[in-house]
XYZ file of C-alpha atoms in Angstrom:
727
model
C -0.061 0.109 0.064
C 2.859 2.330 0.785
C 4.348 1.763 -2.655
C 0.959 2.226 -4.223
C 0.641 5.653 -2.552
C 4.110 6.747 -3.924
C 3.803 5.352 -7.447
C 0.127 5.431 -8.488
C -1.172 8.151 -10.807
C -2.676 11.391 -9.353
C -6.208 10.554 -10.664
C -6.184 7.198 -8.872
C -4.680 8.697 -5.675
C -7.039 11.601 -5.204
C -10.113 9.003 -5.793
C -8.722 6.364 -3.330
C -6.674 7.884 -0.579
C -9.571 8.176 1.817
C -10.502 4.528 1.570
C -6.765 3.546 1.907
C -6.139 5.717 4.870
C -9.089 4.363 6.876
C -8.247 0.694 6.028
C -4.449 1.508 7.255
C -5.845 3.288 10.528
C -8.209 0.262 11.321
C -5.086 -1.956 11.634
C -3.416 0.487 14.073
C -6.620 0.644 16.261
C -7.338 -3.109 16.157
C -5.817 -4.852 19.140
C -5.741 -8.159 17.454
C -3.238 -6.734 14.721
C 0.153 -8.374 14.887
C 3.161 -6.065 15.589
C 4.666 -6.335 12.040
C 1.205 -5.272 10.627
C 1.163 -2.182 12.813
C 4.646 -1.225 11.932
C 3.854 -1.418 8.264
C 0.678 0.346 8.682
C 2.669 3.362 10.342
C 5.031 3.291 7.414
C 2.292 3.328 4.765
C 0.489 6.147 6.461
C 3.556 8.218 6.370
C 3.928 7.552 2.734
C 0.202 8.232 2.115
C 0.375 11.658 3.955
C 3.645 12.677 2.154
C 1.909 12.212 -1.130
C -1.274 13.995 -0.127
C 0.766 17.070 0.926
C 1.742 17.623 -2.648
C -1.888 18.623 -3.635
C -2.867 21.992 -2.803
C -6.636 21.444 -2.983
C -6.580 18.770 -0.240
C -4.600 20.544 2.646
C -7.658 20.610 5.062
C -8.562 17.096 4.453
C -5.062 15.938 4.790
C -4.577 17.763 8.238
C -7.842 16.230 9.386
C -6.516 12.784 8.412
C -3.286 13.350 10.164
C -5.118 14.599 13.393
C -6.993 11.168 13.521
C -3.622 9.207 13.619
C -2.117 10.988 16.691
C -4.007 9.506 19.632
C -3.802 6.034 18.470
C -0.148 5.924 17.844
C 0.422 7.611 21.260
C -1.652 4.829 22.960
C 0.507 2.434 21.102
C 3.685 3.942 22.129
C 2.631 3.830 25.822
C 1.435 0.226 25.639
C 4.044 -1.667 23.360
C 7.394 -2.045 24.385
C 8.767 -3.039 20.747
C 11.548 -0.649 19.450
C 10.640 -1.596 15.964
C 7.162 -0.165 16.541
C 8.549 2.765 18.404
C 10.687 3.667 15.333
C 7.724 3.687 12.961
C 5.742 5.714 15.366
C 8.489 8.312 15.663
C 8.837 8.344 12.002
C 5.251 8.913 11.469
C 4.981 11.657 14.090
C 7.998 13.496 12.404
C 6.228 13.375 9.095
C 3.115 14.862 10.568
C 4.806 17.547 12.595
C 6.795 18.752 9.251
C 3.947 18.596 6.877
C 0.872 19.227 9.152
C 2.049 20.839 12.136
C -1.574 22.205 13.083
C -2.552 18.726 13.704
C -0.649 18.699 16.990
C -2.408 21.698 18.498
C -5.132 19.687 20.535
C -2.768 16.933 21.687
C 0.564 18.755 22.140
C 1.032 18.209 25.706
C 0.081 14.523 25.486
C 2.734 13.907 22.894
C 5.329 15.838 24.853
C 4.743 13.856 28.031
C 4.721 10.399 25.983
C 8.115 11.225 24.389
C 9.592 12.317 27.604
C 8.497 9.409 29.518
C 10.367 7.176 26.682
C 13.657 9.228 27.074
C 13.666 8.727 30.800
C 12.687 5.107 30.654
C 15.386 2.607 31.583
C 14.421 0.278 28.902
C 15.065 2.671 26.018
C 18.262 1.829 23.984
C 20.807 4.486 22.940
C 19.392 4.304 19.418
C 15.956 5.003 20.266
C 17.018 7.844 22.639
C 18.546 9.756 19.583
C 15.412 9.170 17.595
C 13.133 10.436 20.558
C 15.514 13.481 21.168
C 15.396 14.642 17.548
C 11.608 14.436 17.496
C 11.368 16.308 20.688
C 13.450 19.228 19.004
C 10.744 19.269 16.120
C 7.863 19.312 18.447
C 7.882 23.204 19.027
C 7.129 23.640 15.252
C 3.678 22.296 15.747
C 2.852 25.518 17.505
C 5.257 27.835 15.523
C 5.533 30.523 18.151
C 8.412 31.863 19.829
C 6.952 30.979 23.274
C 6.753 27.398 22.369
C 10.551 27.316 21.325
C 11.564 29.142 24.431
C 9.591 26.905 26.741
C 10.880 23.855 25.482
C 14.460 24.946 25.647
C 13.945 26.072 29.190
C 12.446 22.672 30.158
C 15.266 20.864 28.516
C 18.081 22.897 30.352
C 16.147 22.630 33.649
C 16.024 18.797 33.257
C 19.679 18.585 32.397
C 20.883 20.567 35.344
C 18.493 18.333 37.752
C 20.180 15.240 36.358
C 23.734 16.878 36.804
C 23.010 17.910 40.449
C 22.667 14.198 41.162
C 25.619 12.915 38.975
C 27.946 15.571 40.111
C 27.116 15.196 43.904
C 30.414 15.310 45.762
C 32.367 16.570 42.689
C 31.258 20.225 42.825
C 29.968 22.801 45.105
C 26.239 22.333 45.978
C 25.290 25.795 45.155
C 26.355 25.393 41.505
C 23.313 23.538 40.536
C 20.893 25.741 42.322
C 22.450 28.827 40.742
C 22.351 27.167 37.244
C 18.515 26.504 37.657
C 17.723 29.893 39.154
C 19.549 31.434 35.842
C 17.038 29.849 33.789
C 14.009 31.330 35.405
C 13.134 34.849 34.166
C 12.921 37.428 36.847
C 9.270 37.685 38.232
C 8.203 34.373 36.693
C 7.665 30.849 38.068
C 9.993 28.190 36.834
C 8.324 25.513 34.530
C 8.387 21.974 35.510
C 11.180 19.991 33.780
C 10.431 17.232 31.348
C 9.108 14.195 32.914
C 7.394 15.652 35.991
C 8.517 17.309 39.241
C 11.697 15.421 39.703
C 12.751 15.692 36.004
C 12.125 12.056 35.167
C 14.318 10.502 37.940
C 12.936 7.331 39.437
C 14.736 5.382 42.253
C 16.760 3.247 39.970
C 18.005 6.290 38.272
C 19.346 7.782 41.418
C 22.002 4.981 41.655
C 22.941 4.634 37.920
C 25.553 7.085 36.675
C 25.279 5.267 33.083
C 21.533 5.934 32.951
C 22.004 9.463 34.047
C 24.633 10.380 31.494
C 22.532 8.499 28.668
C 19.527 10.766 29.479
C 21.578 13.981 29.878
C 23.247 13.208 26.511
C 19.872 12.678 24.892
C 18.488 15.893 26.208
C 21.647 17.781 25.019
C 21.254 16.351 21.634
C 17.626 17.541 21.432
C 18.893 20.982 22.509
C 21.629 21.091 19.787
C 19.051 20.021 17.184
C 16.747 22.849 18.298
C 19.557 25.282 17.881
C 20.656 24.273 14.512
C 17.180 23.689 12.939
C 15.243 26.184 11.028
C 12.154 28.002 12.637
C 9.589 30.277 11.160
C 9.308 32.906 13.917
C 12.312 34.873 15.413
C 13.559 33.127 18.733
C 15.708 34.317 21.470
C 18.460 31.891 22.446
C 19.529 31.716 25.899
C 23.200 31.965 25.225
C 24.377 32.672 28.738
C 22.453 29.862 30.232
C 23.789 27.337 27.413
C 27.549 28.414 27.829
C 27.138 28.113 31.805
C 25.858 24.589 31.337
C 28.719 23.819 29.092
C 31.335 25.369 31.467
C 29.727 23.543 34.507
C 30.109 20.048 32.676
C 33.662 20.577 31.403
C 34.812 22.040 34.857
C 34.329 18.497 36.350
C 37.274 16.250 35.819
C 36.750 13.455 38.407
C 38.695 14.858 41.139
C 37.194 15.506 44.636
C 37.221 18.706 46.493
C 38.849 18.306 50.005
C 35.727 19.010 51.737
C 33.750 16.545 49.872
C 36.122 13.480 49.937
C 34.890 11.735 52.896
C 31.387 11.401 51.323
C 32.386 9.512 48.026
C 33.813 6.006 47.904
C 36.523 5.245 45.384
C 34.133 2.943 43.352
C 31.661 5.823 43.000
C 34.464 8.128 41.725
C 35.459 5.655 39.150
C 32.014 5.101 37.973
C 31.795 8.837 37.472
C 35.178 9.107 35.764
C 34.106 6.243 33.308
C 31.135 8.342 32.115
C 32.699 11.801 32.095
C 34.078 11.286 28.437
C 30.443 10.741 27.014
C 29.247 13.652 29.051
C 32.071 15.963 27.787
C 31.512 15.012 24.260
C 27.865 15.869 24.557
C 28.800 19.307 26.209
C 31.217 19.979 23.303
C 28.431 19.354 20.673
C 26.087 21.712 22.601
C 28.796 24.518 22.512
C 29.383 23.961 18.745
C 25.578 24.021 17.907
C 25.242 27.329 19.856
C 28.098 28.821 17.971
C 26.684 27.714 14.745
C 23.218 29.111 15.567
C 24.266 32.744 16.455
C 27.640 32.988 14.754
C 28.903 36.486 14.904
C 26.206 37.530 17.445
C 28.381 35.609 19.904
C 30.566 38.629 20.272
C 29.147 39.782 23.852
C 30.250 36.252 25.114
C 33.539 35.975 23.008
C 35.701 36.413 26.041
C 33.893 33.462 27.962
C 34.032 31.145 24.940
C 37.908 31.844 24.533
C 38.468 31.148 28.030
C 36.595 27.900 27.869
C 38.202 26.541 24.768
C 41.736 27.664 25.884
C 41.281 25.992 29.271
C 39.959 22.664 27.869
C 42.743 22.384 25.411
C 45.148 22.236 28.236
C 43.022 19.468 30.094
C 41.805 17.284 27.227
C 43.896 14.329 26.082
C 41.354 11.964 24.645
C 41.541 11.942 20.772
C 37.740 11.939 20.449
C 37.352 15.012 22.433
C 40.250 16.862 20.945
C 38.516 16.299 17.587
C 35.444 17.923 18.610
C 37.513 20.804 20.189
C 39.379 21.369 16.893
C 35.930 21.410 15.118
C 34.558 24.080 17.662
C 37.744 26.249 16.887
C 37.262 25.928 13.347
C 33.620 27.041 13.668
C 34.649 29.851 15.837
C 37.269 31.117 13.378
C 34.942 30.867 10.466
C 31.993 32.686 12.607
C 33.930 35.493 14.172
C 36.956 36.199 11.870
C 40.286 37.850 12.282
C 39.634 38.935 16.085
C 38.835 35.291 17.169
C 41.902 34.172 15.255
C 44.345 36.429 17.027
C 42.949 35.099 20.263
C 43.019 31.330 19.805
C 46.155 31.336 17.470
C 48.645 30.399 20.106
C 46.421 27.551 21.543
C 45.679 26.178 18.055
C 49.367 26.208 17.021
C 50.667 24.662 20.167
C 48.240 21.875 20.348
C 48.249 21.172 16.625
C 52.308 20.920 16.785
C 51.749 18.303 19.459
C 49.124 16.407 17.495
C 50.870 16.488 14.171
C 54.129 14.723 15.576
C 55.696 13.720 12.237
C 57.359 10.679 13.759
C 54.289 8.572 13.125
C 50.648 8.394 12.046
C 48.515 5.811 13.657
C 48.127 2.776 11.300
C 49.936 4.584 8.485
C 53.522 4.818 9.647
C 54.381 2.638 6.529
C 53.380 5.620 4.360
C 56.719 7.105 4.838
C 59.811 4.918 4.307
C 61.801 6.799 6.846
C 59.178 6.451 9.726
C 58.706 3.413 11.927
C 56.788 0.189 11.226
C 53.122 -0.166 11.246
C 51.841 0.022 14.910
C 48.463 0.258 16.531
C 48.902 2.060 19.709
C 46.169 2.376 22.238
C 44.119 5.576 22.699
C 45.293 7.662 25.753
C 42.590 6.822 28.406
C 41.378 8.371 31.395
C 43.574 7.271 34.388
C 41.603 6.064 37.394
C 44.200 5.743 40.112
C 43.435 4.603 43.547
C 42.945 7.328 45.990
C 45.651 7.539 48.668
C 44.224 7.383 52.209
C 45.778 9.619 54.931
C 44.791 9.571 58.666
C 44.928 13.266 58.853
C 43.608 14.621 55.655
C 41.191 11.794 54.958
C 40.463 10.590 51.613
C 42.090 12.744 48.880
C 41.470 12.225 45.132
C 44.175 12.202 42.503
C 43.603 15.064 40.225
C 44.864 13.298 37.213
C 41.622 11.112 37.166
C 40.548 12.706 33.905
C 42.228 16.074 33.507
C 45.290 15.307 31.776
C 47.632 17.847 29.907
C 48.671 17.448 26.347
C 50.616 14.122 26.319
C 54.341 14.522 25.211
C 54.051 11.036 23.379
C 51.839 11.365 20.514
C 52.995 8.370 18.679
C 49.523 6.766 18.745
C 47.559 9.928 17.540
C 44.854 8.633 15.461
C 44.767 9.731 11.808
C 41.354 11.413 12.318
C 42.786 13.740 15.019
C 45.562 14.904 12.728
C 43.106 15.642 9.972
C 41.045 17.834 12.418
C 44.142 19.561 13.574
C 45.208 20.256 9.955
C 41.806 21.707 9.170
C 42.142 24.091 12.095
C 45.624 25.160 10.987
C 44.138 25.725 7.345
C 41.178 27.795 8.721
C 43.730 29.762 10.990
C 46.050 30.687 8.020
C 43.204 31.463 5.732
C 41.478 33.851 8.110
C 44.376 35.156 10.231
C 47.605 34.349 8.218
C 48.162 37.965 7.156
C 48.258 39.015 11.005
C 50.311 36.103 12.006
C 53.099 37.120 14.218
C 56.587 36.077 13.583
C 56.223 33.881 16.875
C 53.991 31.210 15.170
C 53.738 31.838 11.417
C 57.147 30.581 10.498
C 56.781 27.400 12.811
C 53.456 26.697 11.248
C 54.758 26.910 7.813
C 57.657 24.489 8.592
C 55.234 22.210 10.398
C 52.807 21.930 7.556
C 55.611 21.523 5.026
C 56.952 18.680 7.089
C 53.446 16.932 7.438
C 52.595 17.201 3.914
C 55.964 15.797 2.804
C 55.814 12.907 5.328
C 52.255 12.103 4.339
C 52.971 11.736 0.780
C 56.474 10.353 0.981
C 57.015 6.698 -0.189
C 53.467 5.971 -1.250
C 50.690 8.164 -2.889
C 47.042 7.212 -2.072
C 45.975 5.070 -4.966
C 44.382 1.747 -5.461
C 47.817 -0.077 -4.867
C 48.578 1.620 -1.577
C 47.181 -1.132 0.622
C 48.079 -4.175 -1.249
C 50.061 -5.172 1.862
C 47.759 -3.611 4.335
C 44.266 -5.229 3.691
C 42.882 -4.182 7.177
C 43.325 -0.576 6.412
C 40.999 1.594 4.336
C 42.592 3.700 1.370
C 39.976 6.371 2.150
C 41.804 7.177 5.335
C 45.056 7.839 3.588
C 43.355 9.792 0.869
C 41.831 12.109 3.287
C 44.800 12.499 5.440
C 46.809 13.530 2.357
C 44.313 15.972 1.278
C 43.916 17.539 4.497
C 47.774 17.861 4.683
C 48.026 19.350 1.107
C 45.185 21.729 1.639
C 46.842 23.135 4.801
C 50.164 23.138 2.949
C 48.544 25.214 0.152
C 46.999 27.642 2.534
C 50.365 28.069 4.062
C 51.843 29.228 0.654
C 49.016 31.345 -0.630
C 48.307 32.980 2.693
C 49.394 36.667 2.695
C 52.678 37.432 4.308
C 55.467 40.020 4.609
C 57.904 37.686 2.825
C 57.775 35.383 -0.141
C 56.876 31.542 0.852
C 59.888 29.992 2.507
C 58.775 26.529 0.959
C 57.534 27.460 -2.488
C 60.008 25.268 -4.290
C 59.158 22.262 -2.048
C 55.420 22.771 -2.573
C 55.691 23.033 -6.240
C 57.774 19.842 -6.455
C 55.202 18.150 -4.181
C 52.061 19.142 -6.020
C 53.635 18.425 -9.486
C 54.706 14.879 -8.256
C 51.092 14.375 -6.849
C 49.488 15.525 -10.094
C 51.338 12.753 -11.825
C 51.568 9.881 -9.338
C 48.629 9.940 -7.045
C 45.060 8.491 -7.467
C 42.307 10.708 -9.079
C 41.043 12.626 -5.981
C 44.600 13.563 -4.761
C 45.788 14.289 -8.203
C 42.934 16.499 -9.071
C 43.643 18.677 -5.990
C 47.361 18.789 -6.972
C 46.473 20.231 -10.290
C 44.066 22.814 -8.821
C 46.814 23.680 -6.124
C 49.369 24.386 -8.987
C 46.962 26.745 -10.762
C 46.344 28.515 -7.290
C 50.082 28.985 -6.822
C 50.385 30.825 -10.150
C 49.584 34.087 -7.959
C 52.464 33.434 -5.709
C 54.942 32.591 -8.542
C 53.967 35.709 -10.602
C 52.858 38.266 -8.135
C 51.573 41.764 -9.027
C 53.634 43.193 -6.353
C 56.598 41.748 -4.280
C 56.126 41.466 -0.439
C 57.261 44.686 1.442
C 59.865 42.998 3.430
C 62.204 45.069 5.458
C 60.052 48.257 5.442
C 59.521 49.804 8.798
C 56.351 49.651 10.444
C 53.621 52.479 10.069
C 54.241 53.638 13.629
C 57.983 54.375 12.850
C 57.073 56.169 9.558
C 54.342 58.359 10.963
C 54.783 58.707 14.670
C 53.341 62.182 15.030
C 50.388 62.570 12.190
C 48.492 60.806 9.740
C 48.623 63.608 7.444
C 50.062 63.571 3.843
C 52.678 66.301 4.811
C 53.696 64.413 7.888
C 54.095 61.359 5.912
C 56.375 63.169 3.431
C 58.286 64.849 6.241
C 58.933 61.757 8.297
C 59.522 59.254 5.584
C 62.952 59.563 3.886
C 61.984 57.194 1.122
C 59.389 59.582 -0.062
C 61.614 62.725 0.206
C 64.347 60.931 -2.014
C 61.644 60.023 -4.579
C 60.414 63.651 -4.631
C 63.984 65.019 -4.898
C 64.613 62.761 -7.954
C 61.420 63.927 -9.702
C 62.142 67.508 -9.070
C 65.867 67.090 -10.367
C 64.510 65.549 -13.493
C 62.030 68.484 -14.205
C 64.943 71.028 -13.700
C 67.102 68.995 -16.106
C 64.290 69.098 -18.703
C 63.813 72.863 -18.274
C 67.548 73.423 -18.602
C 68.032 71.293 -21.724
C 64.943 72.861 -23.410
C 66.345 76.281 -22.748
C 69.690 75.482 -24.508
C 68.074 73.459 -27.440
C 67.592 75.248 -30.558
C 65.150 73.286 -32.665
C 65.621 74.055 -36.511
C 62.679 74.100 -38.910
C 61.551 71.234 -41.033
C 63.379 72.415 -44.129
C 66.571 72.312 -42.231
C 65.981 68.872 -41.250
C 65.561 67.900 -44.837
C 68.620 69.665 -45.930
C 70.579 67.910 -43.298
C 69.180 64.343 -44.111
C 70.094 64.897 -47.795
C 73.657 65.829 -47.047
C 74.627 63.317 -44.476
C 72.789 60.129 -45.640
C 73.098 58.083 -48.788
C 70.416 58.849 -51.405
C 68.373 55.661 -50.710
C 68.265 56.146 -46.869
C 67.507 59.787 -47.447
C 64.502 58.726 -49.799
C 63.350 56.260 -47.032
C 63.477 58.661 -44.328
C 61.514 61.275 -46.445
C 58.541 59.009 -46.469
C 58.594 58.757 -42.696
C 60.164 61.894 -41.218
C 57.278 62.010 -38.841
C 59.554 60.876 -35.908
C 56.570 59.968 -33.763
C 56.036 56.987 -35.882
C 59.703 56.017 -35.257
C 59.124 56.474 -31.444
C 55.924 54.419 -31.564
C 57.722 51.530 -33.460
C 60.510 51.518 -30.944
C 58.225 49.760 -28.292
C 57.104 47.219 -30.769
C 59.091 44.210 -32.350
C 61.066 46.449 -34.629
C 62.785 48.512 -32.091
C 66.136 47.399 -32.645
C 65.875 47.628 -36.444
C 64.621 51.213 -36.497
C 67.400 52.402 -34.135
C 70.312 50.799 -35.986
C 69.342 51.649 -39.393
C 68.107 55.209 -39.143
C 68.705 56.861 -35.862
C 72.505 56.128 -35.603
C 73.480 57.038 -39.238
C 72.219 60.692 -39.238
C 72.305 63.747 -37.075
C 68.765 64.573 -36.605
C 67.916 67.348 -34.057
C 64.728 66.188 -32.186
C 62.266 68.318 -30.411
C 61.451 66.605 -27.369
C 58.093 67.738 -25.435
C 58.670 68.728 -21.735
C 55.943 66.324 -20.950
C 57.849 63.237 -21.996
C 61.012 64.377 -19.943
C 59.297 65.273 -16.762
C 59.963 61.884 -14.837
C 63.594 61.380 -16.003
C 66.513 61.616 -13.716
C 70.026 62.958 -14.427
C 71.431 59.659 -14.952
C 68.847 58.557 -17.374
C 69.086 61.783 -19.316
C 73.058 62.155 -19.580
C 73.920 58.502 -20.003
C 73.539 56.872 -23.428
C 72.564 53.219 -23.458
C 73.385 50.424 -25.800
C 73.411 52.196 -29.156
C 69.960 53.838 -28.921
C 71.103 57.223 -28.586
C 69.541 59.727 -30.999
C 71.722 62.207 -32.785
C 73.105 65.567 -31.870
C 72.102 69.007 -33.168
C 73.947 70.521 -35.915
C 72.987 74.334 -35.941
C 74.482 74.958 -32.588
C 76.833 71.877 -32.377
C 75.401 70.758 -29.067
C 74.749 67.155 -28.174
C 71.231 66.265 -27.350
C 71.170 62.663 -25.684
C 67.876 60.972 -25.869
C 67.688 57.413 -24.241
C 65.388 54.638 -24.828
C 63.853 55.401 -21.449
C 62.265 58.473 -22.869
C 60.880 56.528 -25.820
C 59.179 54.110 -23.369
C 57.797 57.141 -21.162
C 56.151 58.637 -24.181
C 52.619 57.682 -24.494
C 51.936 55.144 -27.201
C 49.385 56.331 -29.990
C 49.769 60.046 -29.129
C 51.790 62.026 -31.713
C 54.274 64.720 -30.805
C 53.627 68.210 -32.004
C 54.811 69.057 -35.664
C 58.440 70.372 -35.946
C 57.138 73.221 -38.233
C 53.798 74.679 -38.919
C 54.819 75.917 -42.297
C 54.967 72.467 -43.881
C 51.476 71.826 -45.158
C 52.259 68.568 -46.921
C 50.852 65.454 -45.607
C 53.745 63.056 -44.275
C 52.845 59.376 -44.707
C 54.051 57.048 -41.761
C 56.841 54.641 -42.153
C 55.842 51.197 -43.299
C 57.012 48.136 -41.569
C 58.472 46.688 -44.780
C 60.809 49.879 -45.197
C 62.801 48.613 -42.561
C 63.404 45.028 -43.755
C 67.246 44.284 -43.333
C 67.175 41.767 -46.120
C 66.102 44.167 -48.784
C 69.327 46.148 -48.772
C 72.873 44.773 -48.627
C 74.282 48.279 -47.649
C 72.267 48.143 -44.202
C 73.925 44.877 -43.364
C 77.306 46.259 -44.057
């Protein structure tokens, strides 16, 4: 029936969906129906309602049909203990709340209580806890108001803190739990009841089960995280302060006992708590990440608290699974808040990533590098649960290293997933804050990433033959590690810096080799990286290395006059420009430019007849100047300019930017003629011809010549046409 609802024609579905729905609903209500029939009926009704939502003229009828399903399936949820049936019911309820949210309005509280009872039930598996938590996060969409979302979030946070009060008993100050709950209550209003009733769903068995409490708290945190990251119709107010306080409360507990609480907890109880702390910390980190993703740059008022929280936990955490989540949080923070957050977290990220990216080994992939050790599978660093030392004077005192462990010095067993997470964090840091990277960490990071990328790709590139001798390892893991290392190395090369990349040659060689030898995915990235490096190989402007800082340039004022006064380089440039202007004025004052007739007479007496005829066709000297910047520059200069003394009138505009050295020193046979009337040498270098604007003609040498002067053609200067020119 479900397949029929999905695949039949529209005409048949519209004419038959009511009959099909009533038939399926009867199987759900019938107590004699088998469990497998009920599961199939829930799935088929979900398919029918999904198809029915596509027709705009059946909205009201579809919502009415959906409302008829809610009470029967809630009754089944309370009576039946089959997880297969629970899964079908949750799937059907999720379909209804997404497609027909108004159907829940009359039964909203009943659905909420039924779902909460299953979350707090000791018989619910961890898989079903996640499904119930996900649906609980969708339930506020049924009402679609800001109040329903805020109320559900408030209930979730209160329930979490109630469970933590029991779990952290003896591990923290008693006032922390009370203050946390009071912070969730708005001033002048009563606190709502938590999920599950007055005691937050804690029964007698739960008070003595640390594992059950942690599983419930993890499910409630998952529900809160889903609410934070899901789309919502109306504008909502997120309790950022309460969420951060909850995360900080969880991460502050490390398994050690305060001295005042030591006599009230046994060693077995402490070990049970420490065994569940990693799971609880993981859920708290996921909640922190969801909070950052939901508000992004609006986290600015709480940025200091988040930076302190992340920095402190980086120093405590040693478990790879938790460090991976911490790197993910750091990456999200950098992307959300930009350069300001990068400057605050740079040292922590670089220090921890350097420890995690120990080039001596990669867990399970040491054979990738021929220089590294053999294949090893080290154990993951675990939380140490040492026996407490008893003392007659001070009582029972906990060992503070129960869970709080600093960054280990030996990272020989760091998993490859941890290395990938640290590489992604460094890539994000360089992309966002590389230009502002201080000398204290930028050079170290560049060297680290070059070493990591080289070691990751040395010996064997990731291809189909990589694991011929390692059948238990997945090629995908090595591909992802090599891609992460190459991406981070590329970010190091292209990230803005005051100097040219120190390892540009190594990077080019590595990417060229990977383009030819690696598998398709890695080779494709290497080819793309080579194109990205073109901007580094051929930059538009060289890095300004060695220039003094702005504060040294302009200590007193930001004005242009102050900049010129305080900057000796600018003064030198201005002096050169003024000297060039004075030289041009003196040169023009002494030069006596002859008329056009004098030029013709000089040409006829000093050049052979064939050359004179050729220059008569092109005595517009502007054409010669324009050709000098093209392919025939050498030809024009050697054939015509050196063989005759042609006085040239050079405009003041073209000589305005020429220095004394450029104007007085002839260069490489491109010197143009000296005058004949006064006998004074006039030196014009090729620099002047380059400074002259192309396409703009110089003023006519004589206004009395009315004849049109044709331009010189390219064929007139063909060296092969005349043997005299070669001689």
